[in-house]
Amino acid sequence: QALSLPEGAAGKALQQMAGPQRIAITDRFWFELLKVQLPGIEQPAFFEALYARPGELDSLVHDAYFLQLVATNEHSGNFRTFLRFWARLLQYYRTSPRDARPCGSAAVLSLSLLCRCLVKHFAGSFSAPELIFQFEQAPHEAAAAGDAPQPGTLLVSYCGRRAVAKPPPPGVAVASSFLEPLCALFPEDTKALRDDERCALRAPAAGETFAAIDVAERVMEIGAQELVACPSGVPAARSSVIRSVFREVADFLVSSSFGAQSGAAPSLLKDGDADIGEGQPAPRNLSVAPHTLQLQAVLLEILLSLCAVVAPRYGPPPPEEGPAGDGAAAHEDMVSRADFCAALLYAAPRRRPPPPL
């Protein structure tokens, strides 16, 4: 079975999402995505073809949607809005009565597969600060003409709020002077904003991202008047898009598993559900439908794609010296983020070289 993308009205809606026009989360356009259905997804052979040729759908999505989103998302923010819509859809699909869900299983599975492909491409194309900027801070609103900075100062912004800062002299660490105004506005994100080695800055007018420690040199070279702080840490606010995706994916995986308490609300159309009174235990999942298992696999792929970029390293620090007496440097026993990209995968306290045969 050859894989393909939706055509007609559904395909046009996806193209519009990737376009330059900003679409608010309250726009009824997003309900058009409930009509999206990958051709053949309800056929038993679809997932066999998908995993037999894993790069085929990725390539189609890359050429049809991702390349355009890379060019437009910073100003439209549509992929960030899509992630918000998709996370809400998962929640409603998980908690609504089975006879009152917002869409069918084919639609939520199709959108999740498209989301998986796009997240995978974003994670493979951007560093952690750039990825978090695309998911958390886009679209970037340029400052009004009346807000232009005074000579010798810069505008710095983070999560939609601006402050005035004075660039440090070349070679001076930026944390104590340059980003302190943002730390005052976002005390919960102070640690990430003060991390000179991992925090980056983006000049929206130039379309360039550089390390925070290089701010003095780069500002002089490109003549930037406004910079966006791009830390490597996910914003601590509950409104964070990445946090909401992690939260909903985890809730869906737990509540839809075999034996777990069902997260679905009872149906008002069936007498059997109405007999469940207060204080009685909630019903548990005594079976899991095939499409739910398929959706769980897709959600795990989305989770791991995000973790591969934005999750912290869980490995132990490398030892400073080798075994006593030999003077040799010890094996640098670090766990790479590709090996253990989430806490649930960190099973061994250390990785050791295999023993000699």
Short mmCIF file of C-alpha atoms in Angstrom, two decimals:
data_model
loop_
_atom_site.label_atom_id
_atom_site.label_comp_id
_atom_site.label_asym_id
_atom_site.label_seq_id
_atom_site.Cartn_x
_atom_site.Cartn_y
_atom_site.Cartn_z
CA GLN A 1 0.00 0.00 0.00
CA ALA A 2 1.40 3.39 -1.03
CA LEU A 3 1.15 6.12 1.60
CA SER A 4 -0.25 9.51 0.62
CA LEU A 5 -1.50 12.77 2.13
CA PRO A 6 -5.09 14.06 2.33
CA GLU A 7 -6.50 15.88 -0.66
CA GLY A 8 -9.55 18.07 -1.16
CA ALA A 9 -10.80 20.27 1.69
CA ALA A 10 -8.69 18.49 4.31
CA GLY A 11 -5.52 18.90 2.27
CA LYS A 12 -6.32 22.56 1.66
CA ALA A 13 -6.75 23.12 5.41
CA LEU A 14 -3.33 21.62 6.13
CA GLN A 15 -1.75 23.81 3.47
CA GLN A 16 -3.43 26.86 4.98
CA MET A 17 -2.07 25.95 8.42
CA ALA A 18 1.45 25.91 6.96
CA GLY A 19 0.92 29.26 5.25
CA PRO A 20 1.93 32.74 6.42
CA GLN A 21 -1.49 33.88 7.68
CA ARG A 22 -1.79 33.73 11.47
CA ILE A 23 -4.75 31.66 12.68
CA ALA A 24 -5.97 32.27 16.24
CA ILE A 25 -6.79 29.32 18.49
CA THR A 26 -10.39 30.62 18.65
CA ASP A 27 -10.80 30.53 14.86
CA ARG A 28 -13.27 27.94 13.59
CA PHE A 29 -10.65 26.95 11.03
CA TRP A 30 -9.24 24.41 13.47
CA PHE A 31 -12.46 22.42 13.37
CA GLU A 32 -11.73 21.82 9.69
CA LEU A 33 -8.80 19.67 10.79
CA LEU A 34 -11.29 17.22 12.32
CA LYS A 35 -12.00 16.18 8.72
CA VAL A 36 -8.37 15.22 8.09
CA GLN A 37 -7.92 11.53 7.41
CA LEU A 38 -4.86 9.91 5.90
CA PRO A 39 -5.90 7.79 2.91
CA GLY A 40 -6.20 4.14 3.86
CA ILE A 41 -5.63 4.64 7.59
CA GLU A 42 -8.62 2.45 8.44
CA GLN A 43 -7.20 -0.44 6.40
CA PRO A 44 -5.29 -3.18 8.27
CA ALA A 45 -2.33 -2.86 5.89
CA PHE A 46 -1.80 0.86 6.58
CA PHE A 47 0.38 0.49 9.65
CA GLU A 48 2.24 -2.44 8.12
CA ALA A 49 3.21 -0.18 5.22
CA LEU A 50 3.96 2.73 7.59
CA TYR A 51 6.49 0.80 9.66
CA ALA A 52 7.84 -1.20 6.74
CA ARG A 53 8.81 2.10 5.05
CA PRO A 54 9.16 4.51 7.98
CA GLY A 55 10.68 7.31 5.95
CA GLU A 56 7.93 7.47 3.32
CA LEU A 57 5.33 9.45 5.30
CA ASP A 58 8.09 11.58 6.87
CA SER A 59 9.29 12.56 3.41
CA LEU A 60 5.79 13.43 2.21
CA VAL A 61 5.09 15.62 5.24
CA HIS A 62 8.53 17.23 4.98
CA ASP A 63 7.98 18.35 1.40
CA ALA A 64 4.29 19.27 1.70
CA TYR A 65 4.13 21.05 5.07
CA PHE A 66 7.37 21.22 7.05
CA LEU A 67 9.46 23.27 4.61
CA GLN A 68 6.74 25.91 4.47
CA LEU A 69 6.25 25.89 8.24
CA VAL A 70 9.96 26.52 8.80
CA ALA A 71 9.64 29.67 6.71
CA THR A 72 6.36 30.92 8.21
CA ASN A 73 6.03 29.67 11.80
CA GLU A 74 8.17 32.37 13.40
CA HIS A 75 5.68 35.01 12.21
CA SER A 76 2.45 33.00 12.09
CA GLY A 77 2.90 30.75 15.12
CA ASN A 78 0.50 28.31 13.48
CA PHE A 79 2.39 25.16 14.47
CA ARG A 80 2.41 26.28 18.10
CA THR A 81 -1.35 26.84 17.81
CA PHE A 82 -1.74 23.45 16.14
CA LEU A 83 0.02 21.79 19.10
CA ARG A 84 -2.38 23.55 21.48
CA PHE A 85 -5.38 22.44 19.43
CA TRP A 86 -4.08 18.87 19.13
CA ALA A 87 -3.42 18.58 22.90
CA ARG A 88 -6.96 19.80 23.61
CA LEU A 89 -8.35 17.34 21.07
CA LEU A 90 -6.55 14.48 22.80
CA GLN A 91 -8.02 15.56 26.13
CA TYR A 92 -11.57 15.78 24.80
CA TYR A 93 -11.19 12.50 22.94
CA ARG A 94 -9.92 10.86 26.14
CA THR A 95 -12.51 12.26 28.54
CA SER A 96 -15.69 12.49 26.42
CA PRO A 97 -18.27 9.71 26.45
CA ARG A 98 -17.66 7.23 23.66
CA ASP A 99 -20.85 8.31 21.91
CA ALA A 100 -20.04 12.05 22.14
CA ARG A 101 -16.41 12.33 21.06
CA PRO A 102 -15.40 15.35 18.95
CA CYS A 103 -14.18 13.13 16.10
CA GLY A 104 -13.61 9.54 15.13
CA SER A 105 -10.54 7.43 15.80
CA ALA A 106 -9.32 7.81 12.19
CA ALA A 107 -9.19 11.63 12.51
CA VAL A 108 -7.35 11.75 15.84
CA LEU A 109 -4.94 9.06 14.66
CA SER A 110 -4.30 10.91 11.38
CA LEU A 111 -3.64 14.23 13.12
CA SER A 112 -1.36 12.50 15.62
CA LEU A 113 0.66 10.90 12.84
CA LEU A 114 1.03 14.26 11.07
CA CYS A 115 2.01 15.81 14.40
CA ARG A 116 4.59 13.06 14.93
CA CYS A 117 6.17 13.71 11.53
CA LEU A 118 6.29 17.49 12.02
CA VAL A 119 7.67 17.28 15.57
CA LYS A 120 10.30 14.83 14.36
CA HIS A 121 11.38 17.23 11.59
CA PHE A 122 11.47 20.21 13.95
CA ALA A 123 13.47 18.24 16.53
CA GLY A 124 15.91 17.10 13.87
CA SER A 125 16.41 20.57 12.41
CA PHE A 126 16.74 22.86 15.42
CA SER A 127 18.84 23.05 18.55
CA ALA A 128 17.07 23.07 21.92
CA PRO A 129 16.88 26.90 22.22
CA GLU A 130 15.62 27.23 18.63
CA LEU A 131 13.08 24.43 19.05
CA ILE A 132 11.69 25.90 22.26
CA PHE A 133 11.47 29.30 20.56
CA GLN A 134 9.44 27.79 17.69
CA PHE A 135 7.09 25.95 20.07
CA GLU A 136 6.80 28.46 22.92
CA GLN A 137 7.48 32.00 21.67
CA ALA A 138 6.34 32.10 18.04
CA PRO A 139 4.82 34.24 16.69
CA HIS A 140 7.19 37.06 17.53
CA GLU A 141 5.57 40.50 17.60
CA ALA A 142 7.91 43.30 16.57
CA ALA A 143 8.09 46.29 18.90
CA ALA A 144 6.00 49.32 18.01
CA ALA A 145 7.75 52.35 16.53
CA GLY A 146 7.27 54.29 19.76
CA ASP A 147 9.02 51.57 21.78
CA ALA A 148 12.37 51.92 20.02
CA PRO A 149 15.27 51.59 22.50
CA GLN A 150 17.38 54.55 23.52
CA PRO A 151 20.98 54.74 22.25
CA GLY A 152 23.20 52.31 24.11
CA THR A 153 20.30 50.01 25.08
CA LEU A 154 18.45 47.05 23.59
CA LEU A 155 14.99 45.57 23.86
CA VAL A 156 14.99 42.00 25.10
CA SER A 157 11.85 39.87 25.07
CA TYR A 158 10.80 36.49 26.41
CA CYS A 159 7.40 34.80 26.20
CA GLY A 160 5.73 37.94 24.89
CA ARG A 161 7.10 40.43 27.45
CA ARG A 162 9.78 43.06 26.85
CA ALA A 163 12.40 44.80 28.93
CA VAL A 164 15.17 47.30 28.27
CA ALA A 165 18.73 46.08 28.80
CA LYS A 166 22.20 47.47 28.32
CA PRO A 167 24.55 45.24 26.30
CA PRO A 168 27.64 44.16 28.23
CA PRO A 169 31.17 44.91 27.02
CA PRO A 170 32.75 42.22 24.84
CA GLY A 171 33.90 39.18 26.79
CA VAL A 172 31.79 39.91 29.90
CA ALA A 173 29.32 37.27 31.08
CA VAL A 174 25.76 38.34 30.25
CA ALA A 175 23.84 36.79 33.11
CA SER A 176 24.49 39.45 35.75
CA SER A 177 23.67 42.46 33.59
CA PHE A 178 22.02 41.75 30.27
CA LEU A 179 19.23 39.30 31.09
CA GLU A 180 18.54 40.36 34.68
CA PRO A 181 15.51 42.47 33.62
CA LEU A 182 13.94 39.29 32.20
CA CYS A 183 14.84 37.34 35.34
CA ALA A 184 12.89 39.92 37.32
CA LEU A 185 9.85 39.40 35.08
CA PHE A 186 10.15 35.60 35.05
CA PRO A 187 11.67 34.52 38.39
CA GLU A 188 10.52 30.94 37.80
CA ASP A 189 12.75 30.75 34.70
CA THR A 190 15.77 32.48 36.22
CA LYS A 191 17.97 29.39 36.19
CA ALA A 192 17.47 28.83 32.45
CA LEU A 193 17.88 32.52 31.58
CA ARG A 194 21.14 32.78 33.56
CA ASP A 195 22.69 29.71 31.95
CA ASP A 196 25.29 31.46 29.78
CA GLU A 197 26.46 28.25 28.14
CA ARG A 198 23.03 27.09 26.96
CA CYS A 199 20.90 30.20 26.68
CA ALA A 200 20.79 31.65 23.17
CA LEU A 201 19.55 34.93 21.75
CA ARG A 202 17.66 35.43 18.52
CA ALA A 203 17.68 38.57 16.39
CA PRO A 204 14.28 38.36 14.62
CA ALA A 205 15.11 41.08 12.11
CA ALA A 206 18.21 39.20 10.97
CA GLY A 207 16.76 35.71 11.44
CA GLU A 208 19.88 34.68 13.35
CA THR A 209 20.37 32.80 16.63
CA PHE A 210 23.64 33.00 18.56
CA ALA A 211 25.02 32.19 22.00
CA ALA A 212 24.26 34.65 24.78
CA ILE A 213 27.95 35.02 25.61
CA ASP A 214 28.51 36.48 22.11
CA VAL A 215 25.83 39.16 22.40
CA ALA A 216 28.16 42.18 22.44
CA GLU A 217 30.03 41.15 19.27
CA ARG A 218 26.96 40.03 17.35
CA VAL A 219 24.87 43.12 18.20
CA MET A 220 27.63 45.36 16.86
CA GLU A 221 27.97 43.29 13.68
CA ILE A 222 24.28 43.02 12.75
CA GLY A 223 23.03 46.23 14.36
CA ALA A 224 20.16 44.53 16.21
CA GLN A 225 17.82 46.66 18.31
CA GLU A 226 15.74 43.82 19.74
CA LEU A 227 16.67 40.31 20.82
CA VAL A 228 14.59 37.37 21.99
CA ALA A 229 15.94 35.26 24.86
CA CYS A 230 15.91 31.57 23.92
CA PRO A 231 16.91 29.45 26.94
CA SER A 232 17.35 25.71 26.69
CA GLY A 233 14.79 25.14 29.43
CA VAL A 234 11.05 24.83 28.89
CA PRO A 235 9.11 27.75 30.44
CA ALA A 236 7.83 26.94 33.90
CA ALA A 237 4.41 28.51 33.28
CA ARG A 238 1.51 26.08 33.11
CA SER A 239 0.54 27.68 29.80
CA SER A 240 3.70 26.24 28.21
CA VAL A 241 2.81 24.36 25.02
CA ILE A 242 5.51 21.73 25.49
CA ARG A 243 4.40 21.10 29.07
CA SER A 244 0.78 20.73 27.97
CA VAL A 245 1.81 18.24 25.27
CA PHE A 246 3.86 16.20 27.77
CA ARG A 247 1.03 16.34 30.29
CA GLU A 248 -1.72 15.27 27.91
CA VAL A 249 0.33 12.54 26.23
CA ALA A 250 1.19 11.08 29.65
CA ASP A 251 -2.43 11.27 30.81
CA PHE A 252 -3.65 9.62 27.61
CA LEU A 253 -1.11 6.79 27.83
CA VAL A 254 -1.97 6.08 31.46
CA SER A 255 -5.76 6.35 31.26
CA SER A 256 -6.06 4.34 28.03
CA SER A 257 -3.90 1.42 29.19
CA PHE A 258 -5.36 -1.97 30.04
CA GLY A 259 -6.61 -2.13 33.62
CA ALA A 260 -6.39 1.62 34.23
CA GLN A 261 -9.33 3.69 35.38
CA SER A 262 -11.10 5.01 32.32
CA GLY A 263 -10.87 8.76 31.89
CA ALA A 264 -14.04 8.88 29.78
CA ALA A 265 -17.11 10.53 31.25
CA PRO A 266 -20.17 8.26 31.60
CA SER A 267 -22.69 8.41 28.81
CA LEU A 268 -26.07 9.90 29.59
CA LEU A 269 -27.69 7.83 26.84
CA LYS A 270 -27.17 4.46 28.50
CA ASP A 271 -28.94 3.35 31.65
CA GLY A 272 -26.02 1.20 32.73
CA ASP A 273 -23.74 4.19 33.10
CA ALA A 274 -26.34 6.16 35.02
CA ASP A 275 -26.37 3.49 37.76
CA ILE A 276 -22.83 4.44 38.83
CA GLY A 277 -23.29 6.50 42.00
CA GLU A 278 -20.99 8.70 43.98
CA GLY A 279 -18.37 6.90 46.00
CA GLN A 280 -18.32 3.88 43.72
CA PRO A 281 -15.05 3.06 41.95
CA ALA A 282 -14.68 4.30 38.40
CA PRO A 283 -14.82 1.65 35.68
CA ARG A 284 -11.54 0.22 34.46
CA ASN A 285 -10.41 -0.60 30.94
CA LEU A 286 -11.10 -4.29 30.46
CA SER A 287 -9.93 -4.14 26.85
CA VAL A 288 -7.96 -1.82 24.59
CA ALA A 289 -9.08 -1.26 21.00
CA PRO A 290 -6.50 -1.75 18.22
CA HIS A 291 -6.70 1.90 17.15
CA THR A 292 -5.94 2.93 20.75
CA LEU A 293 -2.80 0.78 20.75
CA GLN A 294 -1.76 2.37 17.47
CA LEU A 295 -2.37 5.84 18.90
CA GLN A 296 -0.34 4.98 22.01
CA ALA A 297 2.63 4.03 19.81
CA VAL A 298 2.40 7.34 17.90
CA LEU A 299 2.19 9.33 21.14
CA LEU A 300 5.30 7.60 22.49
CA GLU A 301 7.17 8.57 19.32
CA ILE A 302 6.13 12.21 19.77
CA LEU A 303 7.21 12.12 23.40
CA LEU A 304 10.62 10.66 22.59
CA SER A 305 11.20 13.08 19.71
CA LEU A 306 10.69 16.02 22.07
CA CYS A 307 12.76 14.42 24.83
CA ALA A 308 15.66 13.89 22.46
CA VAL A 309 16.12 17.68 22.30
CA VAL A 310 14.68 19.29 25.41
CA ALA A 311 15.07 16.64 28.12
CA PRO A 312 18.03 16.94 30.52
CA ARG A 313 20.93 14.52 30.58
CA TYR A 314 20.48 11.81 33.18
CA GLY A 315 24.00 10.38 33.02
CA PRO A 316 26.56 10.50 35.83
CA PRO A 317 29.49 12.91 35.57
CA PRO A 318 32.65 11.41 34.07
CA PRO A 319 35.35 10.36 36.56
CA GLU A 320 38.41 12.58 36.69
CA GLU A 321 41.06 9.89 36.97
CA GLY A 322 41.52 6.31 35.95
CA PRO A 323 42.05 3.27 38.13
CA ALA A 324 44.63 3.71 40.85
CA GLY A 325 48.15 2.99 39.79
CA ASP A 326 47.81 2.97 36.02
CA GLY A 327 47.59 6.76 35.48
CA ALA A 328 45.25 6.28 32.49
CA ALA A 329 42.21 8.42 31.97
CA ALA A 330 39.03 6.66 32.95
CA HIS A 331 36.34 5.77 30.48
CA GLU A 332 34.11 8.82 29.98
CA ASP A 333 30.96 7.10 31.06
CA MET A 334 28.38 9.68 30.10
CA VAL A 335 24.87 8.74 29.08
CA SER A 336 24.02 10.48 25.84
CA ARG A 337 20.60 12.05 25.36
CA ALA A 338 20.07 9.76 22.38
CA ASP A 339 20.55 6.68 24.58
CA PHE A 340 18.47 7.86 27.54
CA CYS A 341 16.30 10.79 26.50
CA ALA A 342 13.67 10.48 29.23
CA ALA A 343 13.66 9.54 32.88
CA LEU A 344 11.48 6.50 32.26
CA LEU A 345 14.23 5.05 30.05
CA TYR A 346 17.04 5.58 32.54
CA ALA A 347 17.29 2.09 33.95
CA ALA A 348 21.02 1.69 34.64
CA PRO A 349 22.99 3.99 36.95
CA ARG A 350 26.06 3.82 34.73
CA ARG A 351 27.05 2.55 31.32
CA ARG A 352 30.21 0.53 31.31
CA PRO A 353 32.24 -0.82 28.41
CA PRO A 354 31.55 -4.49 27.70
CA PRO A 355 33.79 -6.93 29.58
CA PRO A 356 36.68 -8.49 27.64
CA LEU A 357 36.00 -11.82 26.00
#
